[in-house]
Each structure stands twice: as structure tokens, then as C-alpha cells.
Amino acid sequence: MDEEADRTGIDHSRTDTVTHHPPSPRPPQSPAGVQARARIAARPDARGRTALPVLHGEGPLALRRTRTTGPEAHVMLVGAMSGPLGGDHLTVEAEVAEGARLSVGSAAATIALPGQDGAPARYDVSLTVADGAELHWLPEQLISARGSELRVTTRADIGAGGRLVLREEQVLGRTGEAPGLLHSRLTVRRAGRTLLDQELSCGPGAPTGWDGPAVLAGHRAVGQLIVVRPEFEHEGPKPAMLGDSAALTPLAGPAALVTALAPDALRLRHILDDALNRLT
Amino acid sequence: MSRAALLVLADGRFPAGGHAHSGGAEAAVKAGRITGAASLEDFCRGRLHTTGTVSAALAAAAALGLDPVALDEAADARTPSAALRVAARRLGRQLLRAARVAWPAPELDALARQFPKGAHQPVVLGVAARAAGLDAEDAAYCSAYESVSGPATAVVRLLSLDPFDATAVLARLAPQLDEVARAAAESARRAVGEGVDALPAASAPLLEVGAEGHAGWAVRLFAS
């Protein structure tokens, strides 16, 4: 597994810049599709900065550490090939230890595409944030292309004093394209209690009404921003409308959620960027 | 057990305060997303398969005797809108008052002690169904039906929609209500062994956003 990481050009001690590689050829595909796992572990170092003892990607999931000056480590998820395709199962795991600060982004949107045999794809993200640790998880959009079927789960477990900023954006089809079938579930647990558990199913084959006036009503981009901070225990943000199709609401715990709908990815990002500035 | 207890519990005239809530329909009417019977039906389908499914599963799980405190936490996690959590607890408290008189039971008394400000309405509904001798699927039916009958009744008042047309919408949804109630009871039975994470968590982004906007209106016909 470490040889794989070395081939993707990752050097934990020295590579501090984003390097671009041509897309790798897809490895031989079993009927079950590509299985790939990326792992990040962050912990504080002796100089008060954040070290990344584990930074491992494989297959379509490549990771790069990018240069920073502050105590926070920045990691970029770089799509090394297209996908996920039907039948693929991708897993990303990040663990942030007490005292560490990690920020993760992605270089481009993830596009769910159909596979050859019509099998669904899976994409699982598992985030662990210890007491006194901080994680910013701000990937680019997930685009559900026509004919694709993807099941995404994102699960964050946060210690009582941990801090999280997490953004999820789903775009239904590329420009002018009908969407595929997308199921997503976002679960955020803090100190052993579930703060947020939400599923959304949309696209052809989803339960009827998904595009109707109660759920999406023709909006083609939907996103969420969740901010968990121990300070919110005493005083959290008040509910507020952010334009006509987005709202900020405190959760039942020291956390706030922004839910936003927009006609397209760009306008969704504007709303969520404004919300991010407001909350952090 | 008396099956007729289900009719009493599901009756729109059961004095639990449900008539004061539109289930998000008032906000959808104001936004121009519900304009008549066809868009009401689409709204109801979306609500049934999202928050209606979640409520039905919570009610079924409470009817099976799962811990109401764990279920109430699960309901909180599945209700990100603060305005909707307030509405759900208010409805839960009103339902509990009526249910304790209708079907006196120690479990309902315990619920009142545990949640002085009210538990989430579907949790109370499930415990009330249990006190009335009904089963998990009955509780799920009752909750799933409420998830669409509330908006349908509200839209009759909001748009002066013909009540016959609103009733026809509900009648057309009946086969889907059967499916949702059955699936909800099934997930509740799984939750007995696997815990509350086995319950569905389907969400409706526009209902959540609309509820926050609606709560801020100075003048409105319905409480939610």
C-alpha cells in the first residue's frame, strides 16, 4: 500500500506543493469495479504545527499536501481518473488528533458516471475529530451525471471539544443534462450523540415527489454547510433566512446548519461562501 | 385490542391541535409552488416520502416500545430546522394531553414527566397508539396519513381549493401510504435490534428552508 502512495508522488516530509500528473490509466476493472481507499491522519508536531503521519491515496483517490504557514495542514484530494463509475467503491477516511488542525479540499468536482453493467457506485467518507481538534472539510461539488447511480455516505464523529466545518454540494446533472440517481446520507455525531442525520434521494428512480414543491422544486443544486463549535453551547447562531432558498438554523446541540438550494452550482457556492463567512 | 381505536386516533377531529399546522403548505403556497390540486399532490408525495416516512418510522418504533428518549434524540437529529423542532414538540405536548385522557396509561404519564416541554409528536403518537392497544403498523399508518392530510386540509383553506379535489388527492396517495407504512414498521422492527440509526432519515430541503422563513412571518394562518 505504501508503494502505491510513493508512485503517486507523495512524500510526507518534503512534498509541500501541489503537483499535477496526467490521469492514470484505470486499473483492470473487476466486475465489482474499482475499490480504493484514501487515508489521512493529522496530529500536532513539536513546533505547534500539524503533521500528517498518514497521507495515503490509491486508484482514483490521490492526496497532496499543500504549502501553508500557519498551524493548520492543508490537503488536496486530486482526482487521478474519472469517476466514481458504476460498480466502484471509494472510501476516504480522515482522523484529526487532539491539538491538530486539518483542512481538506479537492482539486475538482467529483462526477458520478454510469458503469458498464448498471451497478451502483459507493462513496463513503468517514471523519473523526478528537476533542480539541479542528477539521475543515470543504470538497468541490458532487455532480450526478445522467445514467449514474451513486450512494454517498458521510459520517463525522466529533469529540466534545472538537470543531468541524463541513460542506456538501450536490449538483443534479452537468449543464443541461438530466441527473442520475443519487442517494446521500450525512450523519454528524458529537460526544456520542447524533446531531444531524439526513438522507436525500433524487433523480430517476428516487421516491416520487423528489423534484416537487416539498423537496427540490426544479432546483438543480443543493448544499449544506455544518459548523460545530463548543462555544455554540453557550450562544449559537440564531435562525435566519439567507435569501429565498437558503436558511441557517441552530441544531439541537452546539452546531449550526445551512441548507441551500439554487438553480446551479455557481449560485449555490455563492450562498454557502457567504454563510461560511458569516459563521467562521 | 380495538382496531377502531385507530379511527379515533387518526380522526382529524381528534383534539391534538394538528389543524393549526399546514405541514409546510402555507409557505409553499406563498412561494407559488402549490397552486392547485396537481401541485398539492406533488407536494404531498414529496412530504410523504421524506418527513412523512421518518415520522411514520419513529411512531412505529415508539409503538414497539423503543426508548422514547432515544427516539426523541433521533427525531431531533432528523429535524434540523429549529422552527420545526419547536412545532413538533408543541404538537407532541398537545397530543399527549388528549391521549392521557383518551387512553390512560403509565407509559403516557412517564412521557409527560420525561418531556415537560413536549416530546416530538411522532414519538408521542407511537406511545399513544401503544396505550390504545394498536400495533407498530397502525401507528405508522396514522403518522403517514397525517403527513399528507394536514397539508391537503390546509390548502383547502389557503387556496379555496375544492374539498372534493383535496380528498381525491389523498385517495390517489392511498397505495403509497400503504407502502410507506409497511416500510416504516419494518424499519422500526430493525431498530429494535440495531438501534435508532436503522430508522430512515429522509429529508426535504425545501420544507426545512420554508419552515424557517414561515416562522418569521408577522401574519400567518397556520403555526407551521
XYZ file of C-alpha atoms in Angstrom:
504
model
C 0.000 0.000 0.000
C 2.861 2.424 0.761
C 4.441 1.657 -2.615
C 1.198 2.786 -4.186
C 1.408 6.039 -2.245
C 5.005 6.570 -3.379
C 4.069 6.070 -7.012
C 1.511 8.835 -6.708
C 4.363 11.150 -5.750
C 3.566 11.749 -2.113
C 6.439 12.477 0.185
C 5.182 13.240 3.653
C 8.201 15.245 4.718
C 9.150 17.212 1.613
C 6.301 17.494 -0.908
C 4.654 20.688 0.118
C 3.252 21.800 -3.206
C 0.502 20.530 -5.455
C 1.947 18.519 -8.307
C -0.058 17.664 -11.381
C 0.145 14.299 -13.035
C -1.619 13.136 -16.157
C -4.611 10.952 -15.303
C -3.521 7.399 -14.593
C -4.998 4.675 -16.742
C -7.809 2.883 -14.965
C -6.553 -0.304 -13.367
C -8.044 -3.545 -14.652
C -11.653 -3.446 -13.588
C -13.189 -6.407 -11.867
C -16.925 -6.880 -12.349
C -17.272 -5.192 -8.968
C -15.465 -2.030 -10.161
C -12.587 -0.183 -8.526
C -12.132 -0.437 -4.778
C -9.982 2.383 -3.448
C -9.300 3.912 -0.081
C -7.603 7.155 0.886
C -6.491 7.879 4.448
C -5.318 10.989 6.220
C -4.161 11.193 9.829
C -3.270 14.547 11.364
C -1.534 15.144 14.688
C 0.242 18.099 16.282
C 4.041 18.228 15.913
C 6.624 19.568 18.358
C 6.591 23.046 16.744
C 2.864 23.558 17.265
C 2.043 22.808 13.645
C 0.174 19.848 12.192
C 1.968 16.754 10.917
C 0.429 14.171 8.604
C 1.831 10.768 9.617
C -0.619 9.109 7.227
C -1.344 10.547 3.784
C -2.230 7.667 1.572
C -4.244 7.561 -1.620
C -4.855 4.900 -4.239
C -6.588 4.441 -7.575
C -8.751 7.438 -8.350
C -8.036 8.975 -4.940
C -4.720 10.831 -4.761
C -3.784 13.169 -1.913
C -1.377 16.134 -1.918
C -0.240 18.240 0.989
C -0.156 21.902 0.015
C 2.042 24.649 1.457
C 0.825 26.552 4.498
C 2.462 28.814 7.034
C 0.080 28.515 9.982
C -0.542 25.659 12.414
C -3.051 24.082 10.036
C -2.212 21.363 7.482
C -3.851 21.610 4.057
C -4.569 18.560 1.943
C -5.975 18.459 -1.564
C -7.846 15.460 -2.907
C -6.845 15.155 -6.557
C -8.955 13.004 -8.852
C -6.425 10.845 -10.660
C -9.029 9.401 -13.027
C -12.678 9.832 -13.821
C -15.329 8.509 -11.532
C -16.745 7.097 -9.457
C -18.172 4.845 -12.141
C -20.930 2.362 -11.518
C -19.548 -0.557 -9.500
C -16.738 1.489 -7.901
C -16.433 1.721 -4.141
C -14.372 4.655 -2.905
C -13.600 5.353 0.737
C -11.958 8.402 2.256
C -11.002 8.454 5.926
C -9.591 11.373 7.872
C -8.642 11.369 11.521
C -7.603 14.512 13.364
C -5.922 14.029 16.743
C -6.187 16.360 19.724
C -4.392 19.643 19.062
C -4.186 19.150 15.270
C -5.846 21.305 12.626
C -6.573 19.969 9.190
C -8.211 21.488 6.137
C -9.154 19.270 3.198
C -10.325 20.398 -0.214
C -10.486 18.852 -3.654
C -8.963 19.987 -6.926
C -12.110 19.496 -8.996
C -15.711 18.371 -8.805
C -16.416 14.664 -8.462
C -18.610 13.345 -11.259
C -20.661 10.212 -10.752
C -20.810 8.366 -14.086
C -22.589 5.231 -15.227
C -20.623 1.979 -15.224
C -20.784 -0.800 -17.776
C -23.155 -3.180 -16.046
C -25.522 -0.714 -14.399
C -24.225 -1.438 -10.899
C -24.407 1.438 -8.401
C -21.254 3.127 -7.110
C -20.474 3.866 -3.474
C -18.542 6.709 -1.958
C -18.023 6.651 1.805
C -16.396 9.412 3.792
C -15.523 8.875 7.443
C -14.226 11.773 9.532
C -13.015 11.606 13.118
C -12.257 14.787 15.014
C -10.872 14.428 18.535
C -11.510 16.685 21.482
C -9.501 19.869 20.882
C -9.003 19.122 17.170
C -10.334 21.018 14.173
C -11.289 19.852 10.694
C -12.407 21.881 7.706
C -13.834 19.522 5.107
C -14.577 21.617 2.033
C -14.567 19.478 -1.116
C -15.814 20.609 -4.512
C -19.246 19.606 -5.792
C -20.522 16.124 -6.414
C -22.179 16.025 -9.835
C -24.663 13.273 -10.614
C -24.407 12.612 -14.360
C -27.188 11.094 -16.421
C -27.445 7.328 -16.096
C -25.250 7.138 -12.985
C -26.257 5.667 -9.659
C -24.302 6.617 -6.574
C -24.771 6.070 -2.868
C -22.753 8.531 -0.775
C -22.369 8.400 2.970
C -20.564 10.996 5.019
C -20.106 10.326 8.680
C -18.365 12.658 11.100
C -17.628 11.742 14.720
C -16.534 14.661 16.851
C -15.252 14.777 20.405
C -16.999 17.108 22.858
C -14.410 19.868 22.343
C -13.812 19.206 18.629
C -14.536 21.682 15.855
C -15.855 20.946 12.395
C -16.718 22.898 9.280
C -18.182 20.622 6.611
C -19.664 21.476 3.247
C -21.540 19.167 0.893
C -22.849 20.218 -2.503
C -24.797 18.046 -4.889
C -25.441 19.032 -8.466
C -28.084 17.228 -10.488
C -26.589 16.708 -13.929
C -23.911 18.592 -15.813
C -25.109 21.741 -17.596
C -28.370 20.978 -19.365
C -28.128 17.275 -18.530
C -30.677 15.125 -16.706
C -29.369 13.781 -13.370
C -28.572 10.235 -12.402
C -29.842 8.570 -9.244
C -28.164 9.881 -6.128
C -28.696 8.774 -2.534
C -26.789 10.597 0.135
C -26.692 10.316 3.897
C -24.925 12.757 6.182
C -24.522 11.825 9.836
C -22.760 14.011 12.370
C -22.203 12.695 15.877
C -20.748 14.721 18.699
C -19.724 13.273 22.051
C -21.635 10.099 21.197
C -24.911 11.837 20.381
C -26.242 12.243 16.858
C -26.517 15.938 15.989
C -27.657 15.511 12.407
C -28.851 12.557 10.367
C -30.144 13.323 6.920
C -30.760 11.433 3.725
C -31.608 12.828 0.332
C -32.588 10.773 -2.700
C -33.029 12.390 -6.069
C -33.061 11.567 -9.741
C -34.899 8.954 -11.795
C -35.770 6.003 -9.543
C -35.885 8.069 -6.329
C -39.164 8.022 -4.369
C -41.722 10.159 -6.197
C -42.045 13.795 -5.255
C -38.265 14.376 -5.054
C -38.465 17.186 -7.597
C -41.795 18.506 -6.353
C -42.687 21.553 -4.272
C -41.741 19.955 -0.909
C -38.264 18.727 -1.823
C -36.319 20.341 -4.718
C -38.922 22.017 -6.981
C -36.668 22.156 -10.014
C -33.555 23.387 -8.193
C -30.513 21.624 -9.646
C -28.035 22.292 -6.854
C -28.498 21.579 -3.160
C -25.961 22.025 -0.438
C -25.311 22.028 3.259
C -22.790 23.674 5.477
C -22.462 22.445 9.035
C -20.395 24.184 11.680
C -19.810 22.504 15.049
C -18.130 24.577 17.756
C -18.116 24.056 21.518
C -18.725 27.836 22.020
C -22.164 27.414 20.423
C -23.168 25.560 23.601
C -23.487 28.949 25.313
C -24.500 31.105 22.414
C -25.094 29.798 18.921
C -26.226 31.492 15.747
C -29.891 32.486 15.535
C -32.127 31.116 12.782
C -32.009 33.280 9.656
C -33.079 33.216 6.038
C -30.191 33.604 3.581
C -32.123 34.793 0.549
C -35.234 32.985 -0.703
C -33.955 29.432 -0.858
C -31.464 29.022 1.956
C -31.728 29.077 5.730
C -29.430 28.985 8.728
C -30.687 27.029 11.717
C -29.179 26.003 15.030
C -29.198 22.229 15.560
C -30.128 20.549 18.843
C -26.553 20.894 20.125
C -23.593 23.282 19.673
C -23.855 23.347 15.897
C -25.464 25.264 13.075
C -26.611 24.091 9.679
C -27.122 25.990 6.467
C -29.369 24.311 3.905
C -29.365 25.918 0.482
C -30.973 25.308 -2.890
C -30.001 27.044 -6.115
C -30.561 26.728 -9.854
C -26.918 25.787 -10.419
C -23.586 25.036 -8.741
C -22.209 28.557 -9.044
C -25.115 30.249 -7.335
C -25.145 27.563 -4.642
C -21.473 28.243 -3.910
C -22.148 31.977 -3.564
C -24.768 31.309 -0.898
C -22.582 28.858 1.005
C -19.488 31.103 0.798
C -21.491 33.973 2.289
C -22.758 31.648 5.004
C -19.238 30.396 5.719
C -18.011 33.965 6.191
C -20.915 34.668 8.471
C -20.292 31.618 10.668
C -16.495 31.487 10.897
C -57.198 -4.523 21.179
C -59.788 -2.487 19.350
C -58.978 -1.705 15.722
C -61.496 1.133 15.881
C -59.097 2.940 18.222
C -57.078 3.665 15.057
C -60.025 5.620 13.640
C -60.259 7.636 16.839
C -56.517 8.410 16.844
C -56.329 9.227 13.115
C -59.511 11.315 13.045
C -58.811 14.898 12.012
C -61.158 15.937 14.825
C -59.027 14.273 17.489
C -58.278 17.261 19.733
C -54.486 17.350 19.344
C -54.048 20.711 17.645
C -52.989 19.378 14.242
C -55.481 21.614 12.404
C -53.367 24.671 13.297
C -50.411 23.371 11.243
C -50.108 23.194 7.460
C -47.061 20.909 7.244
C -45.193 23.485 5.177
C -48.070 24.022 2.742
C -48.618 27.652 3.728
C -45.021 28.561 2.854
C -45.243 26.577 -0.405
C -48.490 28.347 -1.384
C -46.951 31.749 -0.666
C -43.884 30.857 -2.765
C -46.173 29.892 -5.656
C -45.141 26.237 -5.525
C -48.627 24.949 -4.672
C -51.276 26.448 -6.960
C -53.907 23.719 -7.248
C -54.698 20.031 -6.878
C -51.840 18.772 -9.106
C -49.081 20.655 -7.284
C -50.693 19.790 -3.927
C -50.420 16.129 -4.888
C -46.770 16.532 -5.864
C -46.105 18.347 -2.585
C -47.808 15.562 -0.617
C -45.836 12.836 -2.423
C -42.582 14.591 -1.577
C -43.591 15.094 2.047
C -44.824 11.512 2.417
C -41.559 10.027 1.138
C -39.345 12.270 3.260
C -40.502 13.639 6.602
C -43.674 11.504 6.423
C -41.571 8.345 6.171
C -39.343 9.429 9.053
C -42.332 10.315 11.266
C -44.052 7.033 10.485
C -40.926 5.075 11.401
C -40.479 6.985 14.661
C -44.134 6.393 15.552
C -43.857 2.701 14.732
C -40.686 2.381 16.812
C -42.367 4.099 19.786
C -45.355 1.779 19.390
C -42.973 -1.186 19.615
C -41.745 0.151 22.951
C -38.324 1.547 21.976
C -36.939 4.065 24.459
C -38.783 7.369 23.854
C -35.699 9.363 24.920
C -33.549 7.711 22.228
C -36.333 8.196 19.692
C -36.741 11.850 20.621
C -32.981 12.367 20.085
C -33.274 10.601 16.738
C -36.142 12.943 15.857
C -34.024 15.983 16.800
C -31.193 14.781 14.545
C -33.670 14.276 11.703
C -35.262 17.717 12.188
C -32.530 20.274 11.536
C -34.966 23.188 11.349
C -35.280 24.788 14.789
C -38.761 26.046 13.849
C -39.882 22.507 13.012
C -38.457 21.112 16.263
C -40.486 23.681 18.197
C -43.621 22.829 16.196
C -43.092 19.072 16.671
C -42.734 19.421 20.448
C -45.756 21.690 20.726
C -47.832 19.177 18.759
C -46.425 16.365 20.880
C -47.471 18.068 24.098
C -50.999 18.709 22.838
C -51.357 15.139 21.618
C -50.104 13.799 24.945
C -52.732 15.771 26.879
C -55.526 14.354 24.742
C -54.104 10.821 24.702
C -53.712 10.633 28.505
C -57.430 11.277 28.873
C -58.432 9.001 25.990
C -56.184 6.025 26.887
C -54.801 6.449 30.420
C -51.530 4.507 30.743
C -48.390 4.639 32.897
C -46.220 4.972 29.758
C -48.001 8.176 28.779
C -47.620 9.545 32.321
C -43.901 8.725 32.206
C -43.571 10.511 28.865
C -45.162 13.636 30.341
C -42.665 13.554 33.232
C -39.660 12.987 30.938
C -40.615 15.746 28.497
C -42.285 18.641 30.337
C -41.862 20.810 27.212
C -43.195 18.106 24.950
C -41.608 15.246 23.019
C -41.580 15.082 19.218
C -45.127 14.415 18.010
C -44.431 11.088 16.205
C -42.857 9.668 19.386
C -45.939 10.636 21.405
C -48.175 9.258 18.667
C -46.430 5.893 18.854
C -46.689 5.663 22.633
C -50.355 6.737 22.425
C -51.024 4.032 19.821
C -49.413 1.504 22.163
C -51.597 2.717 25.036
C -54.643 2.332 22.777
C -53.687 -1.276 22.062
C -52.628 -0.578 18.467
C -49.549 -2.041 16.773
C -46.498 -0.548 15.041
C -48.034 -0.589 11.576
C -51.177 1.150 12.869
C -49.029 3.901 14.365
C -47.101 4.201 11.097
C -50.347 4.464 9.111
C -51.639 7.157 11.402
C -48.438 9.203 11.147
C -48.025 8.745 7.387
C -51.637 9.768 6.804
C -51.237 12.876 8.970
C -48.185 13.865 6.917
C -50.414 14.366 3.873
C -53.864 15.054 5.313
C -52.572 18.134 7.179
C -51.288 19.904 4.035
C -54.352 18.827 1.997
C -56.774 20.303 4.546
C -54.670 23.442 4.887
C -54.603 24.034 1.136
C -58.402 23.909 1.027
C -58.359 26.948 3.295
C -55.298 28.653 1.764
C -56.313 28.427 -1.894
C -60.065 27.844 -1.532
C -59.338 24.528 -3.242
C -62.432 22.379 -3.794
C -62.517 19.946 -0.830
C -63.548 17.161 -3.221
C -60.326 17.706 -5.170
C -58.235 17.711 -1.980
C -59.859 14.449 -0.877
C -59.235 12.935 -4.306
C -55.525 13.763 -3.868
C -55.493 11.796 -0.603
C -57.356 8.906 -2.192
C -54.827 8.716 -5.031
C -51.992 8.619 -2.464
C -53.506 5.614 -0.635
C -51.355 2.931 -2.309
C -48.200 4.899 -1.457
C -49.409 5.347 2.111
C -49.647 1.553 2.328
C -46.051 1.193 1.123
C -44.693 3.865 3.435
C -46.496 2.472 6.492
C -45.279 -1.051 5.796
C -41.683 0.060 5.229
C -41.786 2.254 8.348
C -42.964 -0.641 10.518
C -40.249 -2.832 9.012
C -37.506 -0.316 9.784
C -38.895 0.091 13.314
C -38.599 -3.668 13.844
C -34.980 -3.484 12.632
C -34.344 -0.642 15.076
C -35.324 -2.963 17.955
C -32.125 -4.932 17.325
C -29.890 -2.382 15.605
C -30.796 0.839 17.423
C -32.309 4.072 16.137
C -29.713 4.509 13.361
C -31.705 1.872 11.461
C -34.591 4.337 11.135
C -34.881 6.318 7.889
C -33.629 9.923 7.808
C -35.088 11.183 4.511
C -35.132 14.947 4.323
C -36.899 17.593 2.254
C -34.632 20.647 1.817
C -37.423 22.993 0.748
C -39.595 22.079 3.740
C -36.706 22.920 6.053
C -35.867 26.209 4.385
C -39.547 27.148 4.043
C -40.224 26.431 7.726
C -37.529 28.880 8.855
C -38.924 31.579 6.570
C -42.511 30.891 7.654
C -41.637 31.131 11.364
C -40.507 34.712 10.770
C -43.707 35.919 9.108
C -45.613 38.588 11.034
C -49.015 37.336 9.854
C -49.839 33.744 9.014
C -52.819 31.460 9.047
C -51.005 28.358 10.346
C -48.425 27.820 13.088
C -46.114 25.853 10.769
